[in-house]
Amino acid sequence: NKALIGFSERINDPAFASYRRQTTAWSFIFAGILAVIVIVGFFIYGETSSEMDNPEALYIGLGIGGMFLTIALLATISRAMVKQWDGVVIDKKVEKKTRRNKDSDGRYYVERYTSYTVVFKTDRGKILNRSVDDDDTVFNYFEIGDRVRQHKGLGTLEKYDKSRDSIIFCNACSTLNDINDDKCLRCSCPLLK
């Protein structure tokens, strides 16, 4: 299907700018609600508990609430720093790995997992890796030699040739969609095809 070959002009749809604005707004609204809950909760704890008094409890609540807002700010900055680039898939790796984790009793145990990595080379020569543990969906989506584009401020790569695909990732929210759909089933942004 020739209609599925090429980078999509649908990236210019106002839905993407709207999605970015809404994501930023919801990040701060959610962080703000959590911050208020924590601050009020610690204040009440300081007033009613014999273990900790105000203002110490309130200061702890303010610190944790500030942490939630800082995380929202850093996530927004991180999204804004994603630059556009074009490149090609140059390698794919599957590695069996182990890591140490702690259980709820504080005991260490060894967890086995599989790391799926897709390696990209940008047109400027930079090598970038995208790895996911125990999920081969993205790994199987890309083939060595695929041309890709990272769009500014978005999290998912667009493939140049989608003509052999039965699935497509939403470039706004990364949700997996059927290639025949025109809009993402989760966020309603246009699918880039």
mmCIF file with all atom_site columns, C-alpha atoms in Angstrom:
data_model
loop_
_atom_site.group_PDB
_atom_site.id
_atom_site.type_symbol
_atom_site.label_atom_id
_atom_site.label_alt_id
_atom_site.label_comp_id
_atom_site.label_asym_id
_atom_site.label_entity_id
_atom_site.label_seq_id
_atom_site.pdbx_PDB_ins_code
_atom_site.Cartn_x
_atom_site.Cartn_y
_atom_site.Cartn_z
_atom_site.occupancy
_atom_site.B_iso_or_equiv
_atom_site.pdbx_formal_charge
_atom_site.auth_seq_id
_atom_site.auth_comp_id
_atom_site.auth_asym_id
_atom_site.auth_atom_id
_atom_site.pdbx_PDB_model_num
ATOM 1   C CA . ASN A 1 1   ? 0.000  0.000   0.000  1.00 0.00 ? 1   ASN A CA 1
ATOM 2   C CA . LYS A 1 2   ? 1.790  3.139   -1.261 1.00 0.00 ? 2   LYS A CA 1
ATOM 3   C CA . ALA A 1 3   ? -0.273 5.370   1.020  1.00 0.00 ? 3   ALA A CA 1
ATOM 4   C CA . LEU A 1 4   ? 1.630  3.903   3.982  1.00 0.00 ? 4   LEU A CA 1
ATOM 5   C CA . ILE A 1 5   ? 5.074  4.823   2.614  1.00 0.00 ? 5   ILE A CA 1
ATOM 6   C CA . GLY A 1 6   ? 6.592  8.156   3.623  1.00 0.00 ? 6   GLY A CA 1
ATOM 7   C CA . PHE A 1 7   ? 6.650  10.351  6.705  1.00 0.00 ? 7   PHE A CA 1
ATOM 8   C CA . SER A 1 8   ? 3.135  11.588  7.400  1.00 0.00 ? 8   SER A CA 1
ATOM 9   C CA . GLU A 1 9   ? 2.043  15.208  7.026  1.00 0.00 ? 9   GLU A CA 1
ATOM 10  C CA . ARG A 1 10  ? -0.500 14.486  9.770  1.00 0.00 ? 10  ARG A CA 1
ATOM 11  C CA . ILE A 1 11  ? 2.184  15.460  12.300 1.00 0.00 ? 11  ILE A CA 1
ATOM 12  C CA . ASN A 1 12  ? 1.094  19.073  11.615 1.00 0.00 ? 12  ASN A CA 1
ATOM 13  C CA . ASP A 1 13  ? -2.426 18.351  12.900 1.00 0.00 ? 13  ASP A CA 1
ATOM 14  C CA . PRO A 1 14  ? -3.304 20.720  15.803 1.00 0.00 ? 14  PRO A CA 1
ATOM 15  C CA . ALA A 1 15  ? -4.235 17.638  17.883 1.00 0.00 ? 15  ALA A CA 1
ATOM 16  C CA . PHE A 1 16  ? -0.532 17.020  18.624 1.00 0.00 ? 16  PHE A CA 1
ATOM 17  C CA . ALA A 1 17  ? 0.072  20.531  20.004 1.00 0.00 ? 17  ALA A CA 1
ATOM 18  C CA . SER A 1 18  ? -3.137 20.199  22.011 1.00 0.00 ? 18  SER A CA 1
ATOM 19  C CA . TYR A 1 19  ? -2.009 16.799  23.361 1.00 0.00 ? 19  TYR A CA 1
ATOM 20  C CA . ARG A 1 20  ? 1.346  18.268  24.483 1.00 0.00 ? 20  ARG A CA 1
ATOM 21  C CA . ARG A 1 21  ? -0.395 21.173  26.252 1.00 0.00 ? 21  ARG A CA 1
ATOM 22  C CA . GLN A 1 22  ? -2.915 18.872  27.946 1.00 0.00 ? 22  GLN A CA 1
ATOM 23  C CA . THR A 1 23  ? -0.191 16.446  29.055 1.00 0.00 ? 23  THR A CA 1
ATOM 24  C CA . THR A 1 24  ? 1.741  19.296  30.666 1.00 0.00 ? 24  THR A CA 1
ATOM 25  C CA . ALA A 1 25  ? -1.395 20.683  32.324 1.00 0.00 ? 25  ALA A CA 1
ATOM 26  C CA . TRP A 1 26  ? -2.489 17.297  33.682 1.00 0.00 ? 26  TRP A CA 1
ATOM 27  C CA . SER A 1 27  ? 1.031  16.606  35.010 1.00 0.00 ? 27  SER A CA 1
ATOM 28  C CA . PHE A 1 28  ? 0.910  19.780  37.096 1.00 0.00 ? 28  PHE A CA 1
ATOM 29  C CA . ILE A 1 29  ? -2.734 19.345  38.133 1.00 0.00 ? 29  ILE A CA 1
ATOM 30  C CA . PHE A 1 30  ? -2.058 15.770  39.323 1.00 0.00 ? 30  PHE A CA 1
ATOM 31  C CA . ALA A 1 31  ? 1.164  16.803  41.091 1.00 0.00 ? 31  ALA A CA 1
ATOM 32  C CA . GLY A 1 32  ? -0.626 19.783  42.667 1.00 0.00 ? 32  GLY A CA 1
ATOM 33  C CA . ILE A 1 33  ? -3.461 17.611  43.989 1.00 0.00 ? 33  ILE A CA 1
ATOM 34  C CA . LEU A 1 34  ? -0.952 15.134  45.450 1.00 0.00 ? 34  LEU A CA 1
ATOM 35  C CA . ALA A 1 35  ? 1.047  17.984  46.986 1.00 0.00 ? 35  ALA A CA 1
ATOM 36  C CA . VAL A 1 36  ? -2.046 19.470  48.669 1.00 0.00 ? 36  VAL A CA 1
ATOM 37  C CA . ILE A 1 37  ? -3.113 16.053  50.007 1.00 0.00 ? 37  ILE A CA 1
ATOM 38  C CA . VAL A 1 38  ? 0.362  15.391  51.429 1.00 0.00 ? 38  VAL A CA 1
ATOM 39  C CA . ILE A 1 39  ? 0.724  18.861  52.979 1.00 0.00 ? 39  ILE A CA 1
ATOM 40  C CA . VAL A 1 40  ? -2.743 18.760  54.580 1.00 0.00 ? 40  VAL A CA 1
ATOM 41  C CA . GLY A 1 41  ? -2.189 15.161  55.695 1.00 0.00 ? 41  GLY A CA 1
ATOM 42  C CA . PHE A 1 42  ? 1.109  15.971  57.415 1.00 0.00 ? 42  PHE A CA 1
ATOM 43  C CA . PHE A 1 43  ? -0.357 19.108  58.993 1.00 0.00 ? 43  PHE A CA 1
ATOM 44  C CA . ILE A 1 44  ? -3.257 17.079  60.449 1.00 0.00 ? 44  ILE A CA 1
ATOM 45  C CA . TYR A 1 45  ? -0.798 14.398  61.580 1.00 0.00 ? 45  TYR A CA 1
ATOM 46  C CA . GLY A 1 46  ? 1.288  17.086  63.311 1.00 0.00 ? 46  GLY A CA 1
ATOM 47  C CA . GLU A 1 47  ? -1.815 18.414  65.094 1.00 0.00 ? 47  GLU A CA 1
ATOM 48  C CA . THR A 1 48  ? -3.165 15.029  66.225 1.00 0.00 ? 48  THR A CA 1
ATOM 49  C CA . SER A 1 49  ? -0.095 12.818  66.702 1.00 0.00 ? 49  SER A CA 1
ATOM 50  C CA . SER A 1 50  ? 2.036  12.502  69.785 1.00 0.00 ? 50  SER A CA 1
ATOM 51  C CA . GLU A 1 51  ? 5.005  11.399  67.654 1.00 0.00 ? 51  GLU A CA 1
ATOM 52  C CA . MET A 1 52  ? 5.511  14.606  65.665 1.00 0.00 ? 52  MET A CA 1
ATOM 53  C CA . ASP A 1 53  ? 4.363  18.189  66.143 1.00 0.00 ? 53  ASP A CA 1
ATOM 54  C CA . ASN A 1 54  ? 3.858  21.084  63.774 1.00 0.00 ? 54  ASN A CA 1
ATOM 55  C CA . PRO A 1 55  ? 5.705  22.845  62.231 1.00 0.00 ? 55  PRO A CA 1
ATOM 56  C CA . GLU A 1 56  ? 8.032  19.824  61.786 1.00 0.00 ? 56  GLU A CA 1
ATOM 57  C CA . ALA A 1 57  ? 5.263  17.677  60.260 1.00 0.00 ? 57  ALA A CA 1
ATOM 58  C CA . LEU A 1 58  ? 4.170  20.551  58.040 1.00 0.00 ? 58  LEU A CA 1
ATOM 59  C CA . TYR A 1 59  ? 7.764  21.069  56.792 1.00 0.00 ? 59  TYR A CA 1
ATOM 60  C CA . ILE A 1 60  ? 7.986  17.397  55.863 1.00 0.00 ? 60  ILE A CA 1
ATOM 61  C CA . GLY A 1 61  ? 4.666  17.660  54.010 1.00 0.00 ? 61  GLY A CA 1
ATOM 62  C CA . LEU A 1 62  ? 5.882  20.777  52.185 1.00 0.00 ? 62  LEU A CA 1
ATOM 63  C CA . GLY A 1 63  ? 9.087  18.978  51.220 1.00 0.00 ? 63  GLY A CA 1
ATOM 64  C CA . ILE A 1 64  ? 7.253  15.959  49.815 1.00 0.00 ? 64  ILE A CA 1
ATOM 65  C CA . GLY A 1 65  ? 4.664  18.162  48.071 1.00 0.00 ? 65  GLY A CA 1
ATOM 66  C CA . GLY A 1 66  ? 7.478  20.177  46.518 1.00 0.00 ? 66  GLY A CA 1
ATOM 67  C CA . MET A 1 67  ? 9.044  16.936  45.341 1.00 0.00 ? 67  MET A CA 1
ATOM 68  C CA . PHE A 1 68  ? 5.845  16.001  43.439 1.00 0.00 ? 68  PHE A CA 1
ATOM 69  C CA . LEU A 1 69  ? 5.801  19.409  41.723 1.00 0.00 ? 69  LEU A CA 1
ATOM 70  C CA . THR A 1 70  ? 9.520  19.125  40.892 1.00 0.00 ? 70  THR A CA 1
ATOM 71  C CA . ILE A 1 71  ? 8.949  15.703  39.289 1.00 0.00 ? 71  ILE A CA 1
ATOM 72  C CA . ALA A 1 72  ? 6.150  17.164  37.135 1.00 0.00 ? 72  ALA A CA 1
ATOM 73  C CA . LEU A 1 73  ? 8.446  20.041  36.113 1.00 0.00 ? 73  LEU A CA 1
ATOM 74  C CA . LEU A 1 74  ? 11.324 17.691  35.226 1.00 0.00 ? 74  LEU A CA 1
ATOM 75  C CA . ALA A 1 75  ? 9.004  15.421  33.199 1.00 0.00 ? 75  ALA A CA 1
ATOM 76  C CA . THR A 1 76  ? 7.726  18.462  31.264 1.00 0.00 ? 76  THR A CA 1
ATOM 77  C CA . ILE A 1 77  ? 11.277 19.690  30.597 1.00 0.00 ? 77  ILE A CA 1
ATOM 78  C CA . SER A 1 78  ? 12.313 16.186  29.515 1.00 0.00 ? 78  SER A CA 1
ATOM 79  C CA . ARG A 1 79  ? 9.450  15.988  26.984 1.00 0.00 ? 79  ARG A CA 1
ATOM 80  C CA . ALA A 1 80  ? 10.253 19.474  25.669 1.00 0.00 ? 80  ALA A CA 1
ATOM 81  C CA . MET A 1 81  ? 13.912 18.529  25.133 1.00 0.00 ? 81  MET A CA 1
ATOM 82  C CA . VAL A 1 82  ? 13.100 15.668  22.709 1.00 0.00 ? 82  VAL A CA 1
ATOM 83  C CA . LYS A 1 83  ? 14.464 16.952  19.394 1.00 0.00 ? 83  LYS A CA 1
ATOM 84  C CA . GLN A 1 84  ? 13.490 15.843  15.900 1.00 0.00 ? 84  GLN A CA 1
ATOM 85  C CA . TRP A 1 85  ? 15.894 13.543  14.098 1.00 0.00 ? 85  TRP A CA 1
ATOM 86  C CA . ASP A 1 86  ? 15.868 11.098  11.191 1.00 0.00 ? 86  ASP A CA 1
ATOM 87  C CA . GLY A 1 87  ? 17.794 7.858   11.154 1.00 0.00 ? 87  GLY A CA 1
ATOM 88  C CA . VAL A 1 88  ? 17.872 4.157   10.413 1.00 0.00 ? 88  VAL A CA 1
ATOM 89  C CA . VAL A 1 89  ? 17.688 0.941   12.438 1.00 0.00 ? 89  VAL A CA 1
ATOM 90  C CA . ILE A 1 90  ? 21.187 -0.569  12.370 1.00 0.00 ? 90  ILE A CA 1
ATOM 91  C CA . ASP A 1 91  ? 20.926 -3.402  14.921 1.00 0.00 ? 91  ASP A CA 1
ATOM 92  C CA . LYS A 1 92  ? 18.620 -5.325  17.238 1.00 0.00 ? 92  LYS A CA 1
ATOM 93  C CA . LYS A 1 93  ? 19.767 -7.199  20.362 1.00 0.00 ? 93  LYS A CA 1
ATOM 94  C CA . VAL A 1 94  ? 18.123 -9.673  22.711 1.00 0.00 ? 94  VAL A CA 1
ATOM 95  C CA . GLU A 1 95  ? 19.937 -10.224 26.015 1.00 0.00 ? 95  GLU A CA 1
ATOM 96  C CA . LYS A 1 96  ? 19.095 -12.470 28.954 1.00 0.00 ? 96  LYS A CA 1
ATOM 97  C CA . LYS A 1 97  ? 19.988 -10.573 32.116 1.00 0.00 ? 97  LYS A CA 1
ATOM 98  C CA . THR A 1 98  ? 19.663 -10.710 35.894 1.00 0.00 ? 98  THR A CA 1
ATOM 99  C CA . ARG A 1 99  ? 19.280 -8.028  38.531 1.00 0.00 ? 99  ARG A CA 1
ATOM 100 C CA . ARG A 1 100 ? 19.086 -7.948  42.315 1.00 0.00 ? 100 ARG A CA 1
ATOM 101 C CA . ASN A 1 101 ? 15.840 -6.810  43.903 1.00 0.00 ? 101 ASN A CA 1
ATOM 102 C CA . LYS A 1 102 ? 14.539 -6.567  47.445 1.00 0.00 ? 102 LYS A CA 1
ATOM 103 C CA . ASP A 1 103 ? 11.307 -8.227  48.512 1.00 0.00 ? 103 ASP A CA 1
ATOM 104 C CA . SER A 1 104 ? 8.857  -6.700  50.994 1.00 0.00 ? 104 SER A CA 1
ATOM 105 C CA . ASP A 1 105 ? 10.803 -8.289  53.891 1.00 0.00 ? 105 ASP A CA 1
ATOM 106 C CA . GLY A 1 106 ? 14.049 -6.625  52.791 1.00 0.00 ? 106 GLY A CA 1
ATOM 107 C CA . ARG A 1 107 ? 15.623 -9.849  51.492 1.00 0.00 ? 107 ARG A CA 1
ATOM 108 C CA . TYR A 1 108 ? 17.480 -9.790  48.205 1.00 0.00 ? 108 TYR A CA 1
ATOM 109 C CA . TYR A 1 109 ? 16.548 -12.065 45.329 1.00 0.00 ? 109 TYR A CA 1
ATOM 110 C CA . VAL A 1 110 ? 17.729 -12.449 41.748 1.00 0.00 ? 110 VAL A CA 1
ATOM 111 C CA . GLU A 1 111 ? 15.278 -11.585 39.000 1.00 0.00 ? 111 GLU A CA 1
ATOM 112 C CA . ARG A 1 112 ? 15.784 -12.866 35.469 1.00 0.00 ? 112 ARG A CA 1
ATOM 113 C CA . TYR A 1 113 ? 14.580 -10.766 32.551 1.00 0.00 ? 113 TYR A CA 1
ATOM 114 C CA . THR A 1 114 ? 15.067 -10.287 28.828 1.00 0.00 ? 114 THR A CA 1
ATOM 115 C CA . SER A 1 115 ? 16.218 -6.947  27.445 1.00 0.00 ? 115 SER A CA 1
ATOM 116 C CA . TYR A 1 116 ? 15.076 -6.099  23.899 1.00 0.00 ? 116 TYR A CA 1
ATOM 117 C CA . THR A 1 117 ? 17.154 -3.317  22.300 1.00 0.00 ? 117 THR A CA 1
ATOM 118 C CA . VAL A 1 118 ? 16.752 -1.564  18.970 1.00 0.00 ? 118 VAL A CA 1
ATOM 119 C CA . VAL A 1 119 ? 19.814 0.443   17.846 1.00 0.00 ? 119 VAL A CA 1
ATOM 120 C CA . PHE A 1 120 ? 19.380 3.535   15.660 1.00 0.00 ? 120 PHE A CA 1
ATOM 121 C CA . LYS A 1 121 ? 21.923 5.651   13.816 1.00 0.00 ? 121 LYS A CA 1
ATOM 122 C CA . THR A 1 122 ? 20.798 9.219   13.197 1.00 0.00 ? 122 THR A CA 1
ATOM 123 C CA . ASP A 1 123 ? 21.580 10.981  9.923  1.00 0.00 ? 123 ASP A CA 1
ATOM 124 C CA . ARG A 1 124 ? 24.147 12.988  11.900 1.00 0.00 ? 124 ARG A CA 1
ATOM 125 C CA . GLY A 1 125 ? 25.919 9.778   12.945 1.00 0.00 ? 125 GLY A CA 1
ATOM 126 C CA . LYS A 1 126 ? 24.765 9.528   16.563 1.00 0.00 ? 126 LYS A CA 1
ATOM 127 C CA . ILE A 1 127 ? 24.010 6.011   17.877 1.00 0.00 ? 127 ILE A CA 1
ATOM 128 C CA . LEU A 1 128 ? 20.857 5.717   20.037 1.00 0.00 ? 128 LEU A CA 1
ATOM 129 C CA . ASN A 1 129 ? 19.492 2.661   21.858 1.00 0.00 ? 129 ASN A CA 1
ATOM 130 C CA . ARG A 1 130 ? 15.876 2.015   22.840 1.00 0.00 ? 130 ARG A CA 1
ATOM 131 C CA . SER A 1 131 ? 15.561 -0.865  25.310 1.00 0.00 ? 131 SER A CA 1
ATOM 132 C CA . VAL A 1 132 ? 12.520 -2.481  26.915 1.00 0.00 ? 132 VAL A CA 1
ATOM 133 C CA . ASP A 1 133 ? 12.533 -5.298  29.451 1.00 0.00 ? 133 ASP A CA 1
ATOM 134 C CA . ASP A 1 134 ? 10.339 -8.374  28.930 1.00 0.00 ? 134 ASP A CA 1
ATOM 135 C CA . ASP A 1 135 ? 8.309  -6.839  26.077 1.00 0.00 ? 135 ASP A CA 1
ATOM 136 C CA . ASP A 1 136 ? 9.261  -7.503  22.458 1.00 0.00 ? 136 ASP A CA 1
ATOM 137 C CA . THR A 1 137 ? 6.454  -5.466  20.826 1.00 0.00 ? 137 THR A CA 1
ATOM 138 C CA . VAL A 1 138 ? 8.599  -2.473  19.803 1.00 0.00 ? 138 VAL A CA 1
ATOM 139 C CA . PHE A 1 139 ? 11.521 -4.798  19.051 1.00 0.00 ? 139 PHE A CA 1
ATOM 140 C CA . ASN A 1 140 ? 9.410  -6.775  16.573 1.00 0.00 ? 140 ASN A CA 1
ATOM 141 C CA . TYR A 1 141 ? 7.894  -3.597  15.067 1.00 0.00 ? 141 TYR A CA 1
ATOM 142 C CA . PHE A 1 142 ? 11.256 -2.447  13.706 1.00 0.00 ? 142 PHE A CA 1
ATOM 143 C CA . GLU A 1 143 ? 13.503 -4.220  11.201 1.00 0.00 ? 143 GLU A CA 1
ATOM 144 C CA . ILE A 1 144 ? 17.153 -3.506  10.482 1.00 0.00 ? 144 ILE A CA 1
ATOM 145 C CA . GLY A 1 145 ? 17.238 -0.968  7.656  1.00 0.00 ? 145 GLY A CA 1
ATOM 146 C CA . ASP A 1 146 ? 13.946 0.779   8.599  1.00 0.00 ? 146 ASP A CA 1
ATOM 147 C CA . ARG A 1 147 ? 14.049 4.577   8.170  1.00 0.00 ? 147 ARG A CA 1
ATOM 148 C CA . VAL A 1 148 ? 12.607 6.355   11.207 1.00 0.00 ? 148 VAL A CA 1
ATOM 149 C CA . ARG A 1 149 ? 11.804 9.860   12.405 1.00 0.00 ? 149 ARG A CA 1
ATOM 150 C CA . GLN A 1 150 ? 11.710 11.092  15.986 1.00 0.00 ? 150 GLN A CA 1
ATOM 151 C CA . HIS A 1 151 ? 9.263  14.012  16.110 1.00 0.00 ? 151 HIS A CA 1
ATOM 152 C CA . LYS A 1 152 ? 9.995  16.941  18.440 1.00 0.00 ? 152 LYS A CA 1
ATOM 153 C CA . GLY A 1 153 ? 8.418  16.560  21.868 1.00 0.00 ? 153 GLY A CA 1
ATOM 154 C CA . LEU A 1 154 ? 6.917  13.117  21.185 1.00 0.00 ? 154 LEU A CA 1
ATOM 155 C CA . GLY A 1 155 ? 7.893  9.729   22.543 1.00 0.00 ? 155 GLY A CA 1
ATOM 156 C CA . THR A 1 156 ? 7.395  7.230   19.721 1.00 0.00 ? 156 THR A CA 1
ATOM 157 C CA . LEU A 1 157 ? 9.292  6.915   16.451 1.00 0.00 ? 157 LEU A CA 1
ATOM 158 C CA . GLU A 1 158 ? 7.519  7.051   13.098 1.00 0.00 ? 158 GLU A CA 1
ATOM 159 C CA . LYS A 1 159 ? 8.554  4.492   10.479 1.00 0.00 ? 159 LYS A CA 1
ATOM 160 C CA . TYR A 1 160 ? 8.961  5.698   6.901  1.00 0.00 ? 160 TYR A CA 1
ATOM 161 C CA . ASP A 1 161 ? 7.558  2.469   5.406  1.00 0.00 ? 161 ASP A CA 1
ATOM 162 C CA . LYS A 1 162 ? 4.474  1.174   7.217  1.00 0.00 ? 162 LYS A CA 1
ATOM 163 C CA . SER A 1 163 ? 3.145  -0.765  4.185  1.00 0.00 ? 163 SER A CA 1
ATOM 164 C CA . ARG A 1 164 ? 3.846  -4.227  5.665  1.00 0.00 ? 164 ARG A CA 1
ATOM 165 C CA . ASP A 1 165 ? 2.570  -3.430  9.160  1.00 0.00 ? 165 ASP A CA 1
ATOM 166 C CA . SER A 1 166 ? -0.643 -4.560  10.841 1.00 0.00 ? 166 SER A CA 1
ATOM 167 C CA . ILE A 1 167 ? -0.077 -2.297  13.869 1.00 0.00 ? 167 ILE A CA 1
ATOM 168 C CA . ILE A 1 168 ? 0.989  1.300   14.400 1.00 0.00 ? 168 ILE A CA 1
ATOM 169 C CA . PHE A 1 169 ? 2.032  3.190   17.514 1.00 0.00 ? 169 PHE A CA 1
ATOM 170 C CA . CYS A 1 170 ? 0.426  6.509   18.341 1.00 0.00 ? 170 CYS A CA 1
ATOM 171 C CA . ASN A 1 171 ? 3.196  9.115   18.217 1.00 0.00 ? 171 ASN A CA 1
ATOM 172 C CA . ALA A 1 172 ? 1.526  11.136  20.972 1.00 0.00 ? 172 ALA A CA 1
ATOM 173 C CA . CYS A 1 173 ? 0.707  8.587   23.709 1.00 0.00 ? 173 CYS A CA 1
ATOM 174 C CA . SER A 1 174 ? 2.548  5.464   22.381 1.00 0.00 ? 174 SER A CA 1
ATOM 175 C CA . THR A 1 175 ? -0.619 3.327   22.424 1.00 0.00 ? 175 THR A CA 1
ATOM 176 C CA . LEU A 1 176 ? -0.632 0.384   20.028 1.00 0.00 ? 176 LEU A CA 1
ATOM 177 C CA . ASN A 1 177 ? -3.339 0.685   17.336 1.00 0.00 ? 177 ASN A CA 1
ATOM 178 C CA . ASP A 1 178 ? -4.560 -1.266  14.323 1.00 0.00 ? 178 ASP A CA 1
ATOM 179 C CA . ILE A 1 179 ? -2.982 0.031   11.099 1.00 0.00 ? 179 ILE A CA 1
ATOM 180 C CA . ASN A 1 180 ? -6.463 0.515   9.597  1.00 0.00 ? 180 ASN A CA 1
ATOM 181 C CA . ASP A 1 181 ? -7.487 3.030   12.283 1.00 0.00 ? 181 ASP A CA 1
ATOM 182 C CA . ASP A 1 182 ? -7.147 6.746   11.518 1.00 0.00 ? 182 ASP A CA 1
ATOM 183 C CA . LYS A 1 183 ? -7.092 8.025   15.106 1.00 0.00 ? 183 LYS A CA 1
ATOM 184 C CA . CYS A 1 184 ? -5.587 6.657   18.315 1.00 0.00 ? 184 CYS A CA 1
ATOM 185 C CA . LEU A 1 185 ? -8.112 4.716   20.357 1.00 0.00 ? 185 LEU A CA 1
ATOM 186 C CA . ARG A 1 186 ? -6.736 6.245   23.572 1.00 0.00 ? 186 ARG A CA 1
ATOM 187 C CA . CYS A 1 187 ? -5.950 9.920   22.891 1.00 0.00 ? 187 CYS A CA 1
ATOM 188 C CA . SER A 1 188 ? -7.688 10.513  19.510 1.00 0.00 ? 188 SER A CA 1
ATOM 189 C CA . CYS A 1 189 ? -4.584 12.014  17.906 1.00 0.00 ? 189 CYS A CA 1
ATOM 190 C CA . PRO A 1 190 ? -4.201 11.165  14.199 1.00 0.00 ? 190 PRO A CA 1
ATOM 191 C CA . LEU A 1 191 ? -2.071 8.103   13.495 1.00 0.00 ? 191 LEU A CA 1
ATOM 192 C CA . LEU A 1 192 ? 0.946  8.984   11.369 1.00 0.00 ? 192 LEU A CA 1
ATOM 193 C CA . LYS A 1 193 ? 0.424  6.963   8.207  1.00 0.00 ? 193 LYS A CA 1
#
